[in-house]
PDB file of C-alpha atoms in Angstrom:
ATOM      1  CA  LEU K  94     -22.533   4.801  -8.081  1.00 74.00           C
ATOM      2  CA  ALA K  95     -24.496   1.616  -8.610  1.00 78.00           C
ATOM      3  CA  GLY K  96     -23.759  -0.885  -5.890  1.00 88.00           C
ATOM      4  CA  LEU K  97     -23.055   1.623  -3.112  1.00 94.00           C
ATOM      5  CA  GLU K  98     -26.519   1.114  -1.668  1.00 92.00           C
ATOM      6  CA  HIS K  99     -25.335  -2.405  -0.674  1.00 92.00           C
ATOM      7  CA  ALA K 100     -21.574  -2.003  -0.126  1.00 96.00           C
ATOM      8  CA  ASN K 101     -18.839   0.471   0.770  1.00 96.00           C
ATOM      9  CA  ILE K 102     -16.972  -0.007  -2.520  1.00 96.00           C
ATOM     10  CA  SER K 103     -18.444  -0.764  -5.936  1.00 95.00           C
ATOM     11  CA  ILE K 104     -16.199  -1.973  -8.760  1.00 93.00           C
ATOM     12  CA  GLY K 105     -17.094  -1.442 -12.411  1.00 91.00           C
ATOM     13  CA  ALA K 106     -16.302  -4.933 -13.710  1.00 88.00           C
ATOM     14  CA  ARG K 107     -15.332  -5.553 -17.338  1.00 81.00           C
ATOM     15  CA  PHE K 108     -15.943  -9.304 -17.048  1.00 75.00           C
ATOM     16  CA  ALA K 109     -19.334  -9.376 -15.335  1.00 70.00           C
ATOM     17  CA  GLY K 110     -21.480 -10.113 -18.349  1.00 69.00           C
ATOM     18  CA  ARG K 111     -21.565  -6.917 -20.422  1.00 62.00           C
ATOM     19  CA  GLY K 112     -19.551  -6.068 -23.491  1.00 60.00           C
ATOM     20  CA  ASP K 113     -16.830  -8.075 -25.165  1.00 69.00           C
ATOM     21  CA  TYR K 114     -13.692  -6.872 -23.383  1.00 68.00           C
ATOM     22  CA  GLU K 115     -11.063  -9.604 -23.600  1.00 73.00           C
ATOM     23  CA  VAL K 116      -7.744 -10.331 -21.913  1.00 71.00           C
ATOM     24  CA  ARG K 117      -5.483 -13.234 -22.896  1.00 71.00           C
ATOM     25  CA  GLY K 118      -2.529 -15.258 -21.706  1.00 73.00           C
ATOM     26  CA  PRO K 119      -0.581 -14.690 -18.473  1.00 72.00           C
ATOM     27  CA  ARG K 120      -2.372 -11.409 -17.789  1.00 73.00           C
ATOM     28  CA  LYS K 121      -5.734 -13.203 -17.865  1.00 79.00           C
ATOM     29  CA  TRP K 122      -4.415 -15.960 -15.594  1.00 80.00           C
ATOM     30  CA  ALA K 123      -3.065 -13.428 -13.109  1.00 79.00           C
ATOM     31  CA  MET K 124      -6.309 -11.449 -13.114  1.00 81.00           C
ATOM     32  CA  SER K 125      -8.369 -14.628 -12.610  1.00 86.00           C
ATOM     33  CA  MET K 126      -6.162 -15.853  -9.777  1.00 87.00           C
ATOM     34  CA  LEU K 127      -6.209 -12.468  -8.056  1.00 87.00           C
ATOM     35  CA  ALA K 128      -9.987 -12.257  -8.446  1.00 90.00           C
ATOM     36  CA  GLY K 129     -10.387 -15.712  -6.905  1.00 93.00           C
ATOM     37  CA  ILE K 130      -8.226 -14.891  -3.889  1.00 91.00           C
ATOM     38  CA  VAL K 131      -9.793 -11.492  -3.262  1.00 92.00           C
ATOM     39  CA  SER K 132     -13.301 -12.928  -3.803  1.00 95.00           C
ATOM     40  CA  SER K 133     -12.654 -15.399  -0.998  1.00 93.00           C
ATOM     41  CA  LEU K 134     -11.468 -12.559   1.269  1.00 91.00           C
ATOM     42  CA  ALA K 135     -14.521 -10.447   0.377  1.00 94.00           C
ATOM     43  CA  LYS K 136     -16.911 -13.402   0.619  1.00 95.00           C
ATOM     44  CA  THR K 137     -18.485 -12.365  -2.685  1.00 94.00           C
ATOM     45  CA  LYS K 138     -17.696 -13.062  -6.316  1.00 94.00           C
ATOM     46  CA  LEU K 139     -15.484 -10.391  -7.870  1.00 94.00           C
ATOM     47  CA  THR K 140     -14.315 -10.803 -11.459  1.00 90.00           C
ATOM     48  CA  ASP K 141     -12.286  -7.653 -12.108  1.00 88.00           C
ATOM     49  CA  ILE K 142     -10.363  -6.508  -9.052  1.00 86.00           C
ATOM     50  CA  THR K 143      -7.775  -4.671 -11.154  1.00 83.00           C
ATOM     51  CA  SER K 144     -10.419  -2.319 -12.525  1.00 85.00           C
ATOM     52  CA  GLY K 145      -9.809   1.245 -11.459  1.00 83.00           C
ATOM     53  CA  PHE K 146     -13.415   2.107 -12.317  1.00 87.00           C
ATOM     54  CA  ARG K 147     -14.744   2.303  -8.749  1.00 91.00           C
ATOM     55  CA  ALA K 148     -17.056   4.197  -6.470  1.00 94.00           C
ATOM     56  CA  ALA K 149     -16.618   4.512  -2.709  1.00 95.00           C
ATOM     57  CA  ASP K 150     -18.856   5.734   0.097  1.00 96.00           C
ATOM     58  CA  ARG K 151     -17.786   8.016   2.981  1.00 94.00           C
ATOM     59  CA  VAL K 152     -16.582   5.138   5.154  1.00 94.00           C
ATOM     60  CA  ALA K 153     -14.395   3.757   2.349  1.00 93.00           C
ATOM     61  CA  ILE K 154     -13.008   7.205   1.591  1.00 92.00           C
ATOM     62  CA  ALA K 155     -12.150   7.680   5.287  1.00 90.00           C
ATOM     63  CA  GLN K 156     -10.298   4.351   5.173  1.00 87.00           C
ATOM     64  CA  TYR K 157      -8.496   5.369   1.969  1.00 85.00           C
ATOM     65  CA  VAL K 158      -7.387   8.610   3.644  1.00 84.00           C
ATOM     66  CA  LYS K 159      -5.645   6.504   6.309  1.00 80.00           C
ATOM     67  CA  HIS K 160      -4.169   4.049   3.812  1.00 76.00           C
ATOM     68  CA  TYR K 161      -3.976   4.439   0.077  1.00 77.00           C
ATOM     69  CA  PRO K 162      -0.926   2.736  -1.410  1.00 72.00           C
ATOM     70  CA  VAL K 163       1.255   4.368  -4.026  1.00 71.00           C
ATOM     71  CA  GLU K 164       2.913   1.205  -5.338  1.00 66.00           C
ATOM     72  CA  TYR K 165       2.201  -0.268  -8.770  1.00 58.00           C
ATOM     73  CA  LEU K 166      -1.142  -2.105  -8.545  1.00 57.00           C
ATOM     74  CA  GLY K 167      -1.506  -0.713  -5.025  1.00 62.00           C
ATOM     75  CA  ASP K 168      -4.302   1.551  -6.145  1.00 70.00           C
ATOM     76  CA  THR K 169      -6.318  -1.467  -7.237  1.00 77.00           C
ATOM     77  CA  VAL K 170      -5.241  -4.741  -5.608  1.00 81.00           C
ATOM     78  CA  ASP K 171      -3.641  -3.488  -2.390  1.00 82.00           C
ATOM     79  CA  SER K 172      -6.252  -0.838  -1.631  1.00 85.00           C
ATOM     80  CA  LEU K 173      -9.048  -3.358  -2.116  1.00 89.00           C
ATOM     81  CA  VAL K 174      -7.462  -6.037   0.090  1.00 88.00           C
ATOM     82  CA  VAL K 175      -6.743  -3.553   2.889  1.00 86.00           C
ATOM     83  CA  ALA K 176     -10.309  -2.218   2.660  1.00 90.00           C
ATOM     84  CA  ILE K 177     -11.780  -5.732   2.891  1.00 92.00           C
ATOM     85  CA  ARG K 178      -9.497  -6.693   5.782  1.00 89.00           C
ATOM     86  CA  SER K 179     -10.555  -3.470   7.523  1.00 88.00           C
ATOM     87  CA  GLY K 180     -14.185  -4.613   7.445  1.00 92.00           C
ATOM     88  CA  LEU K 181     -15.477  -2.763   4.389  1.00 94.00           C
ATOM     89  CA  THR K 182     -17.812  -4.480   1.947  1.00 96.00           C
ATOM     90  CA  VAL K 183     -17.298  -4.705  -1.797  1.00 96.00           C
ATOM     91  CA  THR K 184     -19.593  -5.399  -4.714  1.00 95.00           C
ATOM     92  CA  GLN K 185     -19.291  -5.182  -8.471  1.00 93.00           C
ATOM     93  CA  VAL K 186     -21.511  -3.930 -11.242  1.00 92.00           C
ATOM     94  CA  ALA K 187     -21.176  -4.889 -14.883  1.00 89.00           C
ATOM     95  CA  VAL K 188     -19.795  -2.187 -17.165  1.00 86.00           C
ATOM     96  CA  GLU K 189     -19.124  -2.175 -20.863  1.00 83.00           C
ATOM     97  CA  MET K 190     -15.718  -0.862 -21.875  1.00 76.00           C
ATOM     98  CA  ARG K 191     -15.437   0.646 -25.313  1.00 72.00           C
ATOM     99  CA  PRO K 192     -12.659  -0.388 -27.701  1.00 70.00           C
ATOM    100  CA  ARG K 193      -9.457   1.638 -27.784  1.00 72.00           C
ATOM    101  CA  ARG K 194      -9.691   4.513 -30.264  1.00 79.00           C
ATOM    102  CA  ALA K 195      -6.075   5.630 -30.285  1.00 82.00           C
ATOM    103  CA  GLY K 196      -2.660   4.697 -28.986  1.00 77.00           C
ATOM    104  CA  THR K 197      -1.046   1.316 -28.774  1.00 73.00           C
ATOM    105  CA  PRO K 198      -1.819  -1.428 -26.283  1.00 66.00           C
ATOM    106  CA  SER K 199       0.855  -2.128 -23.702  1.00 66.00           C
ATOM    107  CA  ASN K 200       0.301  -5.873 -23.993  1.00 66.00           C
ATOM    108  CA  ASN K 201       3.014  -8.216 -25.208  1.00 71.00           C
ATOM    109  CA  PRO K 202       4.191 -11.574 -23.788  1.00 71.00           C
ATOM    110  CA  TYR K 203       7.086 -10.013 -21.867  1.00 77.00           C
ATOM    111  CA  LYS K 204       4.926  -7.326 -20.255  1.00 75.00           C
ATOM    112  CA  ALA K 205       2.210  -9.887 -19.512  1.00 69.00           C
ATOM    113  CA  ALA K 206       4.702 -12.055 -17.604  1.00 74.00           C
ATOM    114  CA  ILE K 207       5.926  -9.027 -15.654  1.00 78.00           C
ATOM    115  CA  TYR K 208       2.291  -8.134 -14.874  1.00 72.00           C
ATOM    116  CA  LEU K 209       1.757 -11.657 -13.513  1.00 73.00           C
ATOM    117  CA  PHE K 210       4.692 -11.443 -11.116  1.00 80.00           C
ATOM    118  CA  ARG K 211       4.037  -7.860 -10.044  1.00 80.00           C
ATOM    119  CA  SER K 212       0.370  -8.536  -9.363  1.00 77.00           C
ATOM    120  CA  MET K 213       1.188 -11.564  -7.201  1.00 81.00           C
ATOM    121  CA  PHE K 214       3.774  -9.490  -5.322  1.00 83.00           C
ATOM    122  CA  ALA K 215       1.222  -6.694  -4.824  1.00 79.00           C
ATOM    123  CA  LEU K 216      -1.219  -9.220  -3.379  1.00 82.00           C
ATOM    124  CA  LEU K 217       1.403 -10.591  -0.991  1.00 85.00           C
ATOM    125  CA  VAL K 218       2.259  -7.074   0.170  1.00 81.00           C
ATOM    126  CA  ALA K 219      -1.436  -6.313   0.680  1.00 79.00           C
ATOM    127  CA  LEU K 220      -1.962  -9.459   2.732  1.00 83.00           C
ATOM    128  CA  THR K 221       0.907  -8.548   5.060  1.00 84.00           C
ATOM    129  CA  ARG K 222      -0.370  -5.041   5.814  1.00 78.00           C
ATOM    130  CA  ARG K 223      -2.285  -4.491   9.015  1.00 75.00           C
ATOM    131  CA  PRO K 224      -5.985  -3.751   8.618  1.00 73.00           C
ATOM    132  CA  VAL K 225      -6.900  -0.095   9.072  1.00 70.00           C
ATOM    133  CA  LYS K 226      -9.559   0.133  11.749  1.00 73.00           C
ATOM    134  CA  LEU K 227     -11.774   3.185  11.710  1.00 69.00           C
ATOM    135  CA  THR K 228     -13.178   4.578  14.929  1.00 63.00           C
ATOM    136  CA  ASP K 229     -16.928   4.936  15.422  1.00 55.00           C
ATOM    137  CA  GLU K 230     -16.502   8.705  15.082  1.00 49.00           C
ATOM    138  CA  GLU K 231     -14.848   8.322  11.662  1.00 50.00           C
ATOM    139  CA  ASP K 232     -17.487   5.820  10.542  1.00 50.00           C
ATOM    140  CA  ALA K 233     -20.232   8.350  11.330  1.00 42.00           C
ATOM    141  CA  LYS K 234     -18.739  11.121   9.178  1.00 43.00           C
TER     142      LYS K 234
END
């Protein structure tokens, strides 16, 4: 919940100075490019916009009720862009992710390239959506 005292949405960021979480190759490039674009929209530095580790206040939740995308990456990239374009504020807090204990990573060069293209497409879709404007009554709830 850290960060919500200053913003509507707080992102738990893996790359904000804590821990040693690492991403490589095309996936890293895509994440960096997306973070740069969304940071400029949000007018604040965001390093990990694909993180699903988030907290939202009542106003953000009301906005999500009106628009929460179901597409791949929509729950992270698209929802964040629509929230920002709707006037909500975003911040990030550093979090430390623990290493994987079981299972196999989904990363390989082919999947990383697909991630790059899908994430750029998700951003384009998000930028074409109309902002969701909340009424004063909804903001007060």
